[in-house]
PDB file of C-alpha atoms in Angstrom:
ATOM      1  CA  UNK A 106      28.382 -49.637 -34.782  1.00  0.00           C
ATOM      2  CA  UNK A 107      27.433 -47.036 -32.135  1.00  0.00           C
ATOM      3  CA  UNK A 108      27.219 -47.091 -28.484  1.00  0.00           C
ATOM      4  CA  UNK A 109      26.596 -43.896 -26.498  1.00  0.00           C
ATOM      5  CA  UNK A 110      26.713 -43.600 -22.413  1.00  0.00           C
ATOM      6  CA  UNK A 111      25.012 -41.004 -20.998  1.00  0.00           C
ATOM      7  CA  UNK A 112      23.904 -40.132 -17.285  1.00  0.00           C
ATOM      8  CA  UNK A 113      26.884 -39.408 -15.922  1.00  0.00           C
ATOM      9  CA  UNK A 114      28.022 -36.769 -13.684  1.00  0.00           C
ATOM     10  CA  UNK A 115      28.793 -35.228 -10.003  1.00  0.00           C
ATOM     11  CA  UNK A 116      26.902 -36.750  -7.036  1.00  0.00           C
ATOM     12  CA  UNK A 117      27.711 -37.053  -3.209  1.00  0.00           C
ATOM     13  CA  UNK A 118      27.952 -40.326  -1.324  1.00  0.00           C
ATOM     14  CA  UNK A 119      24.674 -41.635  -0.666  1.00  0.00           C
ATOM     15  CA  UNK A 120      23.094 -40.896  -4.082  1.00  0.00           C
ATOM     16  CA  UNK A 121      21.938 -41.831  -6.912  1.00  0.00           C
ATOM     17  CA  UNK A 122      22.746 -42.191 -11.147  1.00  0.00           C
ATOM     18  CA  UNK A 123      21.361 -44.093 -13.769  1.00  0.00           C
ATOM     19  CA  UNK A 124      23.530 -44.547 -16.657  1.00  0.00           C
ATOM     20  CA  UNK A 125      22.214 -45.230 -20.127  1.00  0.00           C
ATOM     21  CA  UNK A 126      23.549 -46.462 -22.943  1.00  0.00           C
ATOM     22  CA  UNK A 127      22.036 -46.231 -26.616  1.00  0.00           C
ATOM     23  CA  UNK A 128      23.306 -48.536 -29.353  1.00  0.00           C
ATOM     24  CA  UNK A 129      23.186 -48.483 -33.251  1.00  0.00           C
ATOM     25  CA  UNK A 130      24.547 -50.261 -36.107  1.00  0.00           C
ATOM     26  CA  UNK A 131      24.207 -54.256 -34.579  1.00  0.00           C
ATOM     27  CA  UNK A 132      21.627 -56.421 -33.602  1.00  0.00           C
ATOM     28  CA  UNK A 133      21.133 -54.983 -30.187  1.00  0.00           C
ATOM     29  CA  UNK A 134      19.007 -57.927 -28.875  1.00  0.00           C
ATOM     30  CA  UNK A 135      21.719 -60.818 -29.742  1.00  0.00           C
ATOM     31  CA  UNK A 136      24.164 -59.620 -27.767  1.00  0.00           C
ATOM     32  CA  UNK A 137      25.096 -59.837 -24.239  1.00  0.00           C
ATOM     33  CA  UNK A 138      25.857 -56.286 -22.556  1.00  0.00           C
ATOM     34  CA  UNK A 139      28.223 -54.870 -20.075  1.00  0.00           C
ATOM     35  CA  UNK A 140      29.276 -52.142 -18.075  1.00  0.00           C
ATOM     36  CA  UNK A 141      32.869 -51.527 -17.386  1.00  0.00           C
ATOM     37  CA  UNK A 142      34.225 -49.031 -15.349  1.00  0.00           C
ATOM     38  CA  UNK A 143      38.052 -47.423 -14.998  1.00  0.00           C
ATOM     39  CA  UNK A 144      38.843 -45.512 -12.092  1.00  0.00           C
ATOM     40  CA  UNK A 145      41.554 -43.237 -12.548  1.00  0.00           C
ATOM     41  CA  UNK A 146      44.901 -44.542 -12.782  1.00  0.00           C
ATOM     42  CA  UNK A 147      43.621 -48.111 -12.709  1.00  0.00           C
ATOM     43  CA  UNK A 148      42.878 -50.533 -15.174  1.00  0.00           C
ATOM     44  CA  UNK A 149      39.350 -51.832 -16.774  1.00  0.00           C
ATOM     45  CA  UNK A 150      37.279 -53.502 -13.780  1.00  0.00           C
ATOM     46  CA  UNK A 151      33.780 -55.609 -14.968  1.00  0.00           C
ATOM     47  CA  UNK A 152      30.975 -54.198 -13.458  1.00  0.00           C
ATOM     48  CA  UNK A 153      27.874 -56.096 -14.500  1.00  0.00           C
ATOM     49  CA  UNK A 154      26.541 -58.432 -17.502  1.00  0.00           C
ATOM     50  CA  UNK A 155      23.379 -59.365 -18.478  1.00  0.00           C
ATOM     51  CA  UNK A 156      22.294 -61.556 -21.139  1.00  0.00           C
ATOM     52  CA  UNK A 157      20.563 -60.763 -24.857  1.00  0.00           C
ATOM     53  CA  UNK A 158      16.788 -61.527 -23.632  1.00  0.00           C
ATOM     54  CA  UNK A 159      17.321 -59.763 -20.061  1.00  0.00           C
ATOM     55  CA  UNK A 160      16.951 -62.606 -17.822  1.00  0.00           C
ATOM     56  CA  UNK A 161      20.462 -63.085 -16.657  1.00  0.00           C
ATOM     57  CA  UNK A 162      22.581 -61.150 -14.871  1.00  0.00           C
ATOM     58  CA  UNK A 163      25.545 -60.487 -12.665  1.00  0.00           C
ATOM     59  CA  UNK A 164      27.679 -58.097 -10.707  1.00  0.00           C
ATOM     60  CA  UNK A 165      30.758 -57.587  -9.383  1.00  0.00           C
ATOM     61  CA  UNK A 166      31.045 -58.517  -5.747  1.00  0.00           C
ATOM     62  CA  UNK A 167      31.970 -54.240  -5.250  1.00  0.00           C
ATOM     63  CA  UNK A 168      28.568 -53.251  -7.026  1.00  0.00           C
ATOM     64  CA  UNK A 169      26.516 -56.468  -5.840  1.00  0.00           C
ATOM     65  CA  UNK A 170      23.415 -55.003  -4.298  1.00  0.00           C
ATOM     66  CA  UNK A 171      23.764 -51.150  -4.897  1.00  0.00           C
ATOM     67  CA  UNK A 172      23.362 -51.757  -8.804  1.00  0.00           C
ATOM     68  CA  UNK A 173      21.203 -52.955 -11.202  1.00  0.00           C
ATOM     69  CA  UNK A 174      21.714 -53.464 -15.218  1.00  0.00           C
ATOM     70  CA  UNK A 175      18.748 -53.624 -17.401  1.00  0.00           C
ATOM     71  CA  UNK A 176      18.118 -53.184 -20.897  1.00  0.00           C
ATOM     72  CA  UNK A 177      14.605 -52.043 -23.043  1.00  0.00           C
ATOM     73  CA  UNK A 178      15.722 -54.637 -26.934  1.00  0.00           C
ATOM     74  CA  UNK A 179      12.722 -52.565 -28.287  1.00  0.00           C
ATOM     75  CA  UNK A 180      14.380 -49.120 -27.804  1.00  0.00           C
ATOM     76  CA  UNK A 181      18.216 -50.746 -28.100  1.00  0.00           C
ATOM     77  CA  UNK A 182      18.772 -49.307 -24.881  1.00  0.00           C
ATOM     78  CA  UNK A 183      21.227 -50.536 -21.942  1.00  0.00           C
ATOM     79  CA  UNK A 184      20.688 -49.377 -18.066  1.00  0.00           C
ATOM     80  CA  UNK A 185      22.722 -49.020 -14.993  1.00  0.00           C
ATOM     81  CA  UNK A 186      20.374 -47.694 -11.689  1.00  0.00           C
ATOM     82  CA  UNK A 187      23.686 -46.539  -9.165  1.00  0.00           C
ATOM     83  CA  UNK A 188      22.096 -46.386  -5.467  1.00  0.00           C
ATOM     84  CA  UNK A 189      24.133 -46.063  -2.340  1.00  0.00           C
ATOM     85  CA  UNK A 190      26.954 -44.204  -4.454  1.00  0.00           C
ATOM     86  CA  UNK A 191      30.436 -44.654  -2.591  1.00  0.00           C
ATOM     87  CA  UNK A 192      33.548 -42.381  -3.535  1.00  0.00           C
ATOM     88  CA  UNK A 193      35.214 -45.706  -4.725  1.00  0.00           C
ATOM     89  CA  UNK A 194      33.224 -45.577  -7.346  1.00  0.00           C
ATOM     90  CA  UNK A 195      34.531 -42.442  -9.301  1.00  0.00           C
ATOM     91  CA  UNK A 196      35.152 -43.674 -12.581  1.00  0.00           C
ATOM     92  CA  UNK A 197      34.656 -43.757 -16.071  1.00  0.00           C
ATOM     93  CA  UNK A 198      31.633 -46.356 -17.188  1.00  0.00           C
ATOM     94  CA  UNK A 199      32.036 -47.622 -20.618  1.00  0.00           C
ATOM     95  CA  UNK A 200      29.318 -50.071 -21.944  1.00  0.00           C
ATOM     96  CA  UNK A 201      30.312 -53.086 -24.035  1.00  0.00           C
ATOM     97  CA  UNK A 202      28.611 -55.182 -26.333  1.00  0.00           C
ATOM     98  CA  UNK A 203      30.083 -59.172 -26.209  1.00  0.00           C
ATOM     99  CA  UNK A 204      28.587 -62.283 -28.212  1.00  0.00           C
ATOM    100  CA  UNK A 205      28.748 -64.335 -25.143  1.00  0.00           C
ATOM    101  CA  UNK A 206      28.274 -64.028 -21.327  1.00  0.00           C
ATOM    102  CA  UNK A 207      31.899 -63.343 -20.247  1.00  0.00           C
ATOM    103  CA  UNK A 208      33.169 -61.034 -17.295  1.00  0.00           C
ATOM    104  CA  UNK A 209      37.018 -60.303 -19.317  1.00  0.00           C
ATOM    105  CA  UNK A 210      36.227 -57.187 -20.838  1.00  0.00           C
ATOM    106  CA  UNK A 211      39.481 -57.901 -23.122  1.00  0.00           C
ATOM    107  CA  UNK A 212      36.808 -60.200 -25.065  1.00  0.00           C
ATOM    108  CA  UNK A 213      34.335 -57.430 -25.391  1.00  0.00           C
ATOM    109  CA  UNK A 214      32.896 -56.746 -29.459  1.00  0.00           C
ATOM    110  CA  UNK A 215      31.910 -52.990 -28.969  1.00  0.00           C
ATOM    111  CA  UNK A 216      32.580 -50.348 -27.204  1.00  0.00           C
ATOM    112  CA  UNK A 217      30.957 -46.885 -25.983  1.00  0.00           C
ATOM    113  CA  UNK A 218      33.343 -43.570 -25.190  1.00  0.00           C
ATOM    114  CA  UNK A 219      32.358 -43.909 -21.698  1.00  0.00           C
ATOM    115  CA  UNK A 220      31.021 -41.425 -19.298  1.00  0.00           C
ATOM    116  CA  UNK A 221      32.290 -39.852 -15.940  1.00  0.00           C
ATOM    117  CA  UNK A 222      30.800 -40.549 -12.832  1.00  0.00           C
ATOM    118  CA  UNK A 223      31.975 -38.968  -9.685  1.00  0.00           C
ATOM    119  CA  UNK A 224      31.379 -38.999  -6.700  1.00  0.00           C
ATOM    120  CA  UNK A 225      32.424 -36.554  -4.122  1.00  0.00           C
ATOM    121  CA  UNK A 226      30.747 -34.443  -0.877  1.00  0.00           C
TER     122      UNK A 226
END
């Protein structure tokens, strides 16, 4: 099982990232995704779910319209479009691969190495 982030990187307040996240090794399109971010010296905060077919998602009420999840099941390919990117959200995004639709990222199956995102004038 593989999950790679990429996309990350510097940006100044105001801008934009899109975060992607390739998987391998599992039936991609059977499982609920996630992003998951930890800001330094915090702990894991859930960012944003959506469900195996696409149809269904949700955000954290920090992220709720500035982000947007997505996934392509025919390329086994997860998405995060950042807009409106704030300082508070300098972190590391990990995406995570869960059977169900759950926001405790404690429950999470699989797990990505994450990627920085920072964002600074």
């Amino acid at each position: 099982v593989q999950l790679m982030e990429s996309g990350g990187g510097l940006v100044q307040p105001g801008g934009s990232l899109r975060l992607s996240c390739a998987a391998s090794g599992f039936t991609f399109s059977s499982y609920a995704m996630n992003w998951v971010r930890q800001a330094p010296g915090k702990g894991l905060e859930w960012v944003s779910l959506i469900n195996s077919g696409g149809g269904t998602t949700d955000y954290a009420d920090s992220v709720k319209g500035r982000f947007t999840i997505s996934r392509d099941n025919a390329k086994n390919t997860l998405y995060l479009q950042m807009n409106s990117l704030k300082p508070e959200d300098t972190a590391v995004y990990y995406c995570a691969a869960a059977r169900a639709l759950i926001t405790d990222p404690a429950r999470y199956n699989y797990w990505g190495q994450g990627t920085q995102v920072t964002v600074s004038s």
